[in-house]
Short mmCIF file of C-alpha atoms in Angstrom, two decimals:
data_model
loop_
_atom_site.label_atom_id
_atom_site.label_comp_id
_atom_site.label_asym_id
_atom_site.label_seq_id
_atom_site.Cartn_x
_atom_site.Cartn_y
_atom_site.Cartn_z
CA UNK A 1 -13.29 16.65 29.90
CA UNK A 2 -16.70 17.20 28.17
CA UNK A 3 -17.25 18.27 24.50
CA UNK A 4 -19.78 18.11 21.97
CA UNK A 5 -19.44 17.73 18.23
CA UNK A 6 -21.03 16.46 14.77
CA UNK A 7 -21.79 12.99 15.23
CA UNK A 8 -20.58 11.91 11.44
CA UNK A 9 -17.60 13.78 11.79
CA UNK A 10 -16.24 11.89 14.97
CA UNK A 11 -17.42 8.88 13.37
CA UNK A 12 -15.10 9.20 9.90
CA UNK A 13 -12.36 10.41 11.89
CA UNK A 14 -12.73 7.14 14.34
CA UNK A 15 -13.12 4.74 11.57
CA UNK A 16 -9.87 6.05 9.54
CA UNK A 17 -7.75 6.49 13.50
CA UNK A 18 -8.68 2.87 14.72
CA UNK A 19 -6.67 1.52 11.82
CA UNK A 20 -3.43 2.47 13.84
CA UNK A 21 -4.24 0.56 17.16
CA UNK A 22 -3.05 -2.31 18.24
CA UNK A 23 -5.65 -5.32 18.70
CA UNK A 24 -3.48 -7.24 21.10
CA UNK A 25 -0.72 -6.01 22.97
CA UNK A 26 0.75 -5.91 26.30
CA UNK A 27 0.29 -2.13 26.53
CA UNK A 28 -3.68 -1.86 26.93
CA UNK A 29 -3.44 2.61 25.74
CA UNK A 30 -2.56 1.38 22.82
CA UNK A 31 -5.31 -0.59 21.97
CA UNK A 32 -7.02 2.13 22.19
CA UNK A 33 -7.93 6.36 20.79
CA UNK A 34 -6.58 9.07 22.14
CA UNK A 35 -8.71 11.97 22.82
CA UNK A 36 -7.39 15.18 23.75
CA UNK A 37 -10.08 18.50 23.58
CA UNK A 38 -8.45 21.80 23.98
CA UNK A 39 -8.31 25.21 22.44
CA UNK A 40 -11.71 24.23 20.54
CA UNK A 41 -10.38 21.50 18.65
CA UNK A 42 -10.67 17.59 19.76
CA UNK A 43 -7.49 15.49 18.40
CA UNK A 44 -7.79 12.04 17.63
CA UNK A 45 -4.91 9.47 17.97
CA UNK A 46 -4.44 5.89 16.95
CA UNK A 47 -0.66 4.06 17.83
CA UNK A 48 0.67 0.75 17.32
CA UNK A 49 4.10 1.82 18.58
CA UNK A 50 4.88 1.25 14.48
CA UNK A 51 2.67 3.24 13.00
CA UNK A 52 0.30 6.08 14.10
CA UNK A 53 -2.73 8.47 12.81
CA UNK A 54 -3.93 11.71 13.60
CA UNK A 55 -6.27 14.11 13.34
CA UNK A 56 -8.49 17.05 14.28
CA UNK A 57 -12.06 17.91 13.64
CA UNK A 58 -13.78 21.22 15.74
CA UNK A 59 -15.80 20.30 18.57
CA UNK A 60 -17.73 22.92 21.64
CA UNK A 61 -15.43 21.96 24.50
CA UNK A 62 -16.68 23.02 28.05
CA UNK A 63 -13.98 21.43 29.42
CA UNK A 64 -10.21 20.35 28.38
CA UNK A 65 -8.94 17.00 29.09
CA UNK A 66 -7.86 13.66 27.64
CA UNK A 67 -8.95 10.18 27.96
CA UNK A 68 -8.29 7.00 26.13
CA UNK A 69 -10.99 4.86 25.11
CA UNK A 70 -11.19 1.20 23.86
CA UNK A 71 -11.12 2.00 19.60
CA UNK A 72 -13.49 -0.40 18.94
CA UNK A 73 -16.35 -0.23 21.53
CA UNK A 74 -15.92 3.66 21.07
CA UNK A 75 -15.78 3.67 17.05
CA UNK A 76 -18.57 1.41 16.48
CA UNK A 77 -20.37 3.26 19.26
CA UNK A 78 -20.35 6.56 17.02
CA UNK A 79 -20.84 5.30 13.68
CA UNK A 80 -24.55 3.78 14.90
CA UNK A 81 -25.49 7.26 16.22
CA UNK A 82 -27.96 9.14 13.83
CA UNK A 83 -26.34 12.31 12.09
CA UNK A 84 -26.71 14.82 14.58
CA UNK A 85 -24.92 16.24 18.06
CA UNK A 86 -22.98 14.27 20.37
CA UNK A 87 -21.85 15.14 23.66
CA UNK A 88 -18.98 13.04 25.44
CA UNK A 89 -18.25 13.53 29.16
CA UNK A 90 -15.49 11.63 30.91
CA UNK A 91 -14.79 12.10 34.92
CA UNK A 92 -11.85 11.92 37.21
CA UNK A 93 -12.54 7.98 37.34
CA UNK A 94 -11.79 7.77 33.62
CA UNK A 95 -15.45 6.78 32.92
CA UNK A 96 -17.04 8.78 30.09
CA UNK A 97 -20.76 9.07 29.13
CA UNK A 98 -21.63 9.76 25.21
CA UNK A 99 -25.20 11.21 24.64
CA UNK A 100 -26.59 11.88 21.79
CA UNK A 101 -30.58 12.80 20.99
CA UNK A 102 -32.27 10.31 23.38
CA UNK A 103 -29.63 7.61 23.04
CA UNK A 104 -26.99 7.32 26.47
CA UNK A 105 -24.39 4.93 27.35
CA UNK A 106 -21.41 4.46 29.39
CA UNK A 107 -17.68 3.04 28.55
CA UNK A 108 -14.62 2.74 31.21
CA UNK A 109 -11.92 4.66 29.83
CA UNK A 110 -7.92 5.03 30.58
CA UNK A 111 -5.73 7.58 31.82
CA UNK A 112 -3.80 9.63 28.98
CA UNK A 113 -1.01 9.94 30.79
CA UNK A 114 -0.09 5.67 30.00
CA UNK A 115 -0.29 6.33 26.52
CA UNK A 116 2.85 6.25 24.98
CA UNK A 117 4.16 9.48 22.54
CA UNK A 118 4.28 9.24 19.12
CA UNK A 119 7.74 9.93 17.45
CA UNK A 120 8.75 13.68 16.05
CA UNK A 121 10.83 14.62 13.64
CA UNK A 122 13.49 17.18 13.45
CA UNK A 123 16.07 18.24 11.29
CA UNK A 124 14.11 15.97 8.42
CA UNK A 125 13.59 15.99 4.35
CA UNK A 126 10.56 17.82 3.54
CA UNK A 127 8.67 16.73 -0.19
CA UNK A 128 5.77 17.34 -1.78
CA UNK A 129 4.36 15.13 -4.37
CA UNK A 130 0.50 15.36 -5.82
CA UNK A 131 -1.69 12.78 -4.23
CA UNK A 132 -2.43 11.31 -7.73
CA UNK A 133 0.82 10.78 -8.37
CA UNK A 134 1.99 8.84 -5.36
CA UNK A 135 -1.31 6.73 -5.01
CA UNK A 136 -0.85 5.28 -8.00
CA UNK A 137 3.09 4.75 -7.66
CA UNK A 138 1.86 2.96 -4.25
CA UNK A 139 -0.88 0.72 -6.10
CA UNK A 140 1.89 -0.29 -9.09
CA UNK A 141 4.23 -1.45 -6.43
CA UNK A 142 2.76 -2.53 -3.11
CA UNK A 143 1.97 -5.88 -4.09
CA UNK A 144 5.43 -6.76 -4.85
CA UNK A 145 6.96 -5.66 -0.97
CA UNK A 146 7.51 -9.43 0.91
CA UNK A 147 4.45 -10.69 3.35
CA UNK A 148 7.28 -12.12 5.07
CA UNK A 149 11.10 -12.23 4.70
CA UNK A 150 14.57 -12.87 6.17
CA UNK A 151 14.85 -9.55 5.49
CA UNK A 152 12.44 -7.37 7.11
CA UNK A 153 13.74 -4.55 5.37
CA UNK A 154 11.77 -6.03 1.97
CA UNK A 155 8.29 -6.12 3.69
CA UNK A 156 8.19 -2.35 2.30
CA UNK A 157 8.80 -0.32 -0.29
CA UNK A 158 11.74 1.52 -1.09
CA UNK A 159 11.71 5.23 -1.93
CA UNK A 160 14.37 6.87 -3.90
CA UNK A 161 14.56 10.34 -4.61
CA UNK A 162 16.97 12.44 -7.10
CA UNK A 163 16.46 15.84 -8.71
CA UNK A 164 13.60 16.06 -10.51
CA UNK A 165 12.81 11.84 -10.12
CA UNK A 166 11.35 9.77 -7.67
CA UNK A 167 11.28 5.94 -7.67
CA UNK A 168 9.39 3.02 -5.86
CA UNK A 169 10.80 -0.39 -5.30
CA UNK A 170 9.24 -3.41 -4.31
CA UNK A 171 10.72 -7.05 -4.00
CA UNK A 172 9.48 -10.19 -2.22
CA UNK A 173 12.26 -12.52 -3.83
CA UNK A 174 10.08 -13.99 -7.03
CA UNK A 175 9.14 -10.80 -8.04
CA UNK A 176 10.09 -6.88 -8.34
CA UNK A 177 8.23 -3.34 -9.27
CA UNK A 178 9.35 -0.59 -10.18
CA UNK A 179 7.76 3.00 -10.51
CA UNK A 180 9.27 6.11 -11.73
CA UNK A 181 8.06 9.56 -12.12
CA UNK A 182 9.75 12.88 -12.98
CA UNK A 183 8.53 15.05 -10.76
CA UNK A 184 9.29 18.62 -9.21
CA UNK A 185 12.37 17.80 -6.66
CA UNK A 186 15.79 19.64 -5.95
CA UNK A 187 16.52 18.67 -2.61
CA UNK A 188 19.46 16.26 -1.36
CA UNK A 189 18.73 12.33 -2.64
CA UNK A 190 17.17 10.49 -0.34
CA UNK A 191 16.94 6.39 0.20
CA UNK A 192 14.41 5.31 2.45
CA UNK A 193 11.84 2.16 2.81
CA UNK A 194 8.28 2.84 3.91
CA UNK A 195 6.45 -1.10 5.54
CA UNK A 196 4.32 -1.74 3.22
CA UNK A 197 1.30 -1.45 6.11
CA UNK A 198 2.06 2.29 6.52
CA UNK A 199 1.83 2.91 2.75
CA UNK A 200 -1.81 0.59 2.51
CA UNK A 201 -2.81 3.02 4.91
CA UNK A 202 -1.53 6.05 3.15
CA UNK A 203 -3.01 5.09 -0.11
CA UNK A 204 -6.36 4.81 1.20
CA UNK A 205 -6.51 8.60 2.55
CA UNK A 206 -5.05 9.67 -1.00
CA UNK A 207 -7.17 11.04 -3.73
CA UNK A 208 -7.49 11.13 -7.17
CA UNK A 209 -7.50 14.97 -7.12
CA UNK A 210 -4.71 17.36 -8.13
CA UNK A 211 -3.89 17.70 -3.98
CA UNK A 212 -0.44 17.67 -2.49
CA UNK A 213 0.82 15.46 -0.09
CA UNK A 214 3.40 16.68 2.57
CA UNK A 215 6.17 13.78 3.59
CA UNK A 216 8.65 14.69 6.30
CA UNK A 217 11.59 12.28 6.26
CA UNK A 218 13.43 11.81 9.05
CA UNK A 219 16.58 9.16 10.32
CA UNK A 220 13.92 6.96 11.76
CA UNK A 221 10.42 8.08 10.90
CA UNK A 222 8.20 9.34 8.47
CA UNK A 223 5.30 11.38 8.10
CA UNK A 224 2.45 12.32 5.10
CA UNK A 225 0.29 14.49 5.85
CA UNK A 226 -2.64 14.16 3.72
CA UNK A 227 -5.84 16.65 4.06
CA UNK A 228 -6.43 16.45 7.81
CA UNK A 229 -4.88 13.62 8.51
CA UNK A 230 -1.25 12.85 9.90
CA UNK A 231 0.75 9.55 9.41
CA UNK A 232 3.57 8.63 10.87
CA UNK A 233 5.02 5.54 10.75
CA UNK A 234 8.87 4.13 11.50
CA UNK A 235 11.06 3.49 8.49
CA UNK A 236 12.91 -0.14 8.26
CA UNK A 237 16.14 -0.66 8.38
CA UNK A 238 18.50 -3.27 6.60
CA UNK A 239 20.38 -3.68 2.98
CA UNK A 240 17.68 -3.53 0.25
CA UNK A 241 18.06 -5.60 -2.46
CA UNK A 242 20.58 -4.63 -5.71
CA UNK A 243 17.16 -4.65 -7.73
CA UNK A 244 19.08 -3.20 -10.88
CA UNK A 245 21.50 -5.91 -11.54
CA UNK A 246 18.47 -8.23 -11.50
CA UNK A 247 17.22 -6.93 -14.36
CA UNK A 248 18.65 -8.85 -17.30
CA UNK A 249 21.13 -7.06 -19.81
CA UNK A 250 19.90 -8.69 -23.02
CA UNK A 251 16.70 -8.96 -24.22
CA UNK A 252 16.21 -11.96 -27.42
CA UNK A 253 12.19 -11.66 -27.65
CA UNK A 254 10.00 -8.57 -27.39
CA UNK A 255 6.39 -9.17 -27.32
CA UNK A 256 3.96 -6.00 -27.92
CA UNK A 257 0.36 -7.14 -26.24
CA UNK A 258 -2.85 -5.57 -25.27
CA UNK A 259 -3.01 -5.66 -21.58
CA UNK A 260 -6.65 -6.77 -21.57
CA UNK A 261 -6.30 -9.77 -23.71
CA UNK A 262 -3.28 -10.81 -22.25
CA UNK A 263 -5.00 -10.88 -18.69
CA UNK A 264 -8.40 -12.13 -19.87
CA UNK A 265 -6.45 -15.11 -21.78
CA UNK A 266 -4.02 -16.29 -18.85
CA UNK A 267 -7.48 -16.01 -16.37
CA UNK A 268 -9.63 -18.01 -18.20
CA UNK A 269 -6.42 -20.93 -18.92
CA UNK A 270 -5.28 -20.60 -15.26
CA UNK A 271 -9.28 -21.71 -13.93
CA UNK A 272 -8.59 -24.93 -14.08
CA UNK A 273 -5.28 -24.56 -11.37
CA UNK A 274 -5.18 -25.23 -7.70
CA UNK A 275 -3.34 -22.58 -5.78
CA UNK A 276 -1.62 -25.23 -3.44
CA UNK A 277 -0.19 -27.34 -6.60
CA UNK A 278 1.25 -24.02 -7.73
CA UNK A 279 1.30 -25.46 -11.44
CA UNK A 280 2.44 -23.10 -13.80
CA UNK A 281 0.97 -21.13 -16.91
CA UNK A 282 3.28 -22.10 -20.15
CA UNK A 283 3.51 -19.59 -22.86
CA UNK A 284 5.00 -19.96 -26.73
CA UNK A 285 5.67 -17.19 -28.02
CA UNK A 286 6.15 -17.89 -31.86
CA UNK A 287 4.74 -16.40 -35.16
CA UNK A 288 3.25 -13.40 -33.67
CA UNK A 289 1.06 -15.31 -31.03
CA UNK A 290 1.09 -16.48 -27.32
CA UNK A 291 -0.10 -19.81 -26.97
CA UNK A 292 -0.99 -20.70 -23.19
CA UNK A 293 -1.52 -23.43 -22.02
CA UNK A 294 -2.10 -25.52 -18.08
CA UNK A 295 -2.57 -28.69 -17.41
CA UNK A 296 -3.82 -29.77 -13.88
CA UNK A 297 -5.24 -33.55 -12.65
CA UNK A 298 -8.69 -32.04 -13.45
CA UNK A 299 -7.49 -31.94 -17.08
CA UNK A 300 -6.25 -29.11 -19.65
CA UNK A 301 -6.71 -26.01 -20.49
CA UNK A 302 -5.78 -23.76 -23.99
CA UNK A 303 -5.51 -20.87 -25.38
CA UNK A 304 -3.67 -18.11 -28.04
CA UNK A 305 -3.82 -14.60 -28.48
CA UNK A 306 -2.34 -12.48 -31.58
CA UNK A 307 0.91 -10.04 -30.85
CA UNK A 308 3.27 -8.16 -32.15
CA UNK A 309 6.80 -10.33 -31.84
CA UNK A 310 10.17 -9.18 -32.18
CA UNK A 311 13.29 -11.45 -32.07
CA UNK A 312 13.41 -15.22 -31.23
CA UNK A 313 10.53 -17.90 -30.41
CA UNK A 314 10.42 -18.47 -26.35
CA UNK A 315 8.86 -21.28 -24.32
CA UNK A 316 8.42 -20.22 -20.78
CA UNK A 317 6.54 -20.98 -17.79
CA UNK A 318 5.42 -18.43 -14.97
CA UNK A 319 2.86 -18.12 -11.65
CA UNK A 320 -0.58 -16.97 -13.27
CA UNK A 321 -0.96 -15.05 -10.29
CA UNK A 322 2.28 -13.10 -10.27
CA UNK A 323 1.55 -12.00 -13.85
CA UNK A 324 -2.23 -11.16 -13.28
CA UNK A 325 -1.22 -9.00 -10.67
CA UNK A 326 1.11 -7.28 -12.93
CA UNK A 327 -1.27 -7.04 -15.61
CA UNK A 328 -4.08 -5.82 -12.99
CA UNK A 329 -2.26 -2.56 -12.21
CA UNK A 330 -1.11 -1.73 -15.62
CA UNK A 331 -3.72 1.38 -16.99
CA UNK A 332 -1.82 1.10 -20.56
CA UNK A 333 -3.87 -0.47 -23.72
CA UNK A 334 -0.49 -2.64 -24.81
CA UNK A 335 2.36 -3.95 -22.72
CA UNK A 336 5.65 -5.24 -23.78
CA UNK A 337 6.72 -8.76 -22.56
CA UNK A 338 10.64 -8.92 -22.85
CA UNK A 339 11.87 -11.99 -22.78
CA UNK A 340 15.70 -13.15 -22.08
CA UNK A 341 15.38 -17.03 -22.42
CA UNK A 342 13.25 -19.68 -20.86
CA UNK A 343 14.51 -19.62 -17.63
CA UNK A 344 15.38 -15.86 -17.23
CA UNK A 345 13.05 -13.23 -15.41
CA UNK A 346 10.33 -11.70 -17.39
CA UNK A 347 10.27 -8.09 -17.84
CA UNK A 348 6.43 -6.36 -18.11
CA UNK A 349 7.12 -2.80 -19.66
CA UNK A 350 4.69 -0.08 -21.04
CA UNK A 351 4.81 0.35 -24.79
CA UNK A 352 6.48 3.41 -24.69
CA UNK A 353 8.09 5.91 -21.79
CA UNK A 354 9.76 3.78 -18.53
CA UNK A 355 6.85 5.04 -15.93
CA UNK A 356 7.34 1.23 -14.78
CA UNK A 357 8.83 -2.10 -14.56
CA UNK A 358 7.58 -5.90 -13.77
CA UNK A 359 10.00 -8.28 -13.33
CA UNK A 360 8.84 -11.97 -12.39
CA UNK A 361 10.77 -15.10 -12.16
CA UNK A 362 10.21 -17.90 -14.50
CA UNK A 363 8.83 -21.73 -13.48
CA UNK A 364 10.77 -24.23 -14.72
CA UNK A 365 8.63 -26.21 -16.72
CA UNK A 366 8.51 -29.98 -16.25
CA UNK A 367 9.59 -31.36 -19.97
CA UNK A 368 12.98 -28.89 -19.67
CA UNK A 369 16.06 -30.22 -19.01
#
């Protein structure tokens, strides 16, 4: 095969492909791109056998072929090349040459026909939500889906669609988001869980522009299709977790808070706390204030911020880093904290509507019975 295109354009579209290759396997294609030219268009391929990416950027092709070649010898090869043309040649022996100005070198490549074919979907769900939208319903979530779990199925995030309505759930067993968003939907409801990688991957190719996003949902798989890019990725299988009877029934104290101070205070009390002791951050909430305090072999740490309280005083203790990453994602001036009792979950709501929901299990504290 033997093509020649842009330089920066192969580059972006190897940087963004190599994120779906395997770095150690027992299948050596996969460990590597994909290249296919024909019909004046090279295609670009990156496959972990989980998750894959796509794409196609116009090229001068003198030749058709394919050829896979190691994605990170070959992608770090192309992003050093100046701005300009590049010409890649590959042979019957599977050894391609790149040129580009002055500038020659030679990598060992591997027959297309080992590499292994990415899933397709037929028969499927198609939606169509605005890139905005689902980008940030990603970010307000993500964090929450399990690093690791019994359940695999709670390493990702759960998608739930009804007319009109979409949802994202994410659980890792001490803590649960939720987003919702009304959007423009009147197909069948659908219940599906995305991993968590797959989505960290779509959220980076997502703007902040009023684009769409095209998702085919199928029994198995999944793909978005996002500008020129194509993701596709295996959904995970297993009994997600009730997340709606964990959500307590009664509330006793609501506190109204400005996001900012809340985060700044519990960041500046929480400096003085190891991450292995795992200490946690205790909160009063009484006559319209949170006082916060830690306390940590390296001595103590206080503070208080003014609030809006509703209902009965609370003593409770929490992970600092559970609620900052609440806190961190919330774009809302004030928050409320609802509180059920000192050793109930804590609820993290927005002021007004029900775009989302924290929910974060308490630390005992050591002086409670």
């Amino acid at each position: 095969m033997k093509f020649t295109c842009n330089s920066y354009d192969l580059s972006e579209a190897c940087q963004i492909v190599q994120r779906a290759t395997s770095a150690k396997t027992a299948i050596p294609s996969v460990e590597g791109i994909l290249l296919v030219a024909e019909n004046g268009t090279l295609t670009l391929t990156g496959y972990d056998l989980e998750m894959g990416i796509t794409t196609n950027i116009a090229c001068a092709i003198e030749e058709n072929g394919k050829i896979v070649v190691n994605a990170h010898m070959f992608s770090e090869t192309v992003r050093k090349l100046p701005d300009s043309s590049v010409t890649f040649d590959s042979d019957a022996r599977q050894i391609a040459e790149i040129k580009c100005g002055d500038f020659n070198t030679k990598i060992i490549g591997m027959s297309a026909d080992d590499y292994p074919e990415l899933p397709s979907i037929i028969g499927g769900y198609d939606v169509q939500l605005d890139q905005k939208i689902l980008k940030d319903m990603i970010k307000k979530t993500i964090f929450s889906a399990a690093q690791k779990d019994a359940k695999i199925v709670h390493t990702g995030v759960k998608f739930e669609l009804e007319l009109n309505h979409i949802r994202l759930i994410a659980v890792d067993g001490v803590r649960l988001a939720i987003r919702n968003e009304d959007v423009i939907y009147d197909g069948d409801e659908l219940s599906f869980v995305v991993p968590a990688k797959t989505l960290s991957e779509v959220m980076k190719l997502l703007s902040e522009e009023n684009e769409k996003v095209d998702i085919s949902v199928g029994k198995r798989h999944i793909i978005f299709k996002i500008g020129a890019y194509d993701i596709i990725s295996r959904l995970l299988d297993g009994d997600f977790l009730n997340y709606k009877s964990a959500i307590p029934s009664v509330t006793k104290t609501v506190a109204k808070v400005k996001t900012l101070d809340f985060l700044e205070s519990i960041d500046r009390t929480s400096l003085i706390l190891a991450d292995r002791l795992k200490s946690p951050i205790k909160c009063i909430f009484a006559n319209n204030e949170i006082c916060l305090s830690s306390n940590a072999s390296i001595g103590t740490s206080n503070d208080k911020i003014g609030v809006e309280l509703e209902g009965e005083e609370c003593v409770i203790g929490f992970n600092n880093k559970y609620m900052l990453d609440v806190l961190r994602v919330c774009d809302c001036d004030e928050v409320r904290i609802m509180l059920s009792g000192p050793i109930s979950p804590i609820l993290v709501v927005p002021n007004e509507g029900e775009s989302f929901v924290f929910l974060i299990l308490p630390v005992r504290l050591k002086n409670e019975d």
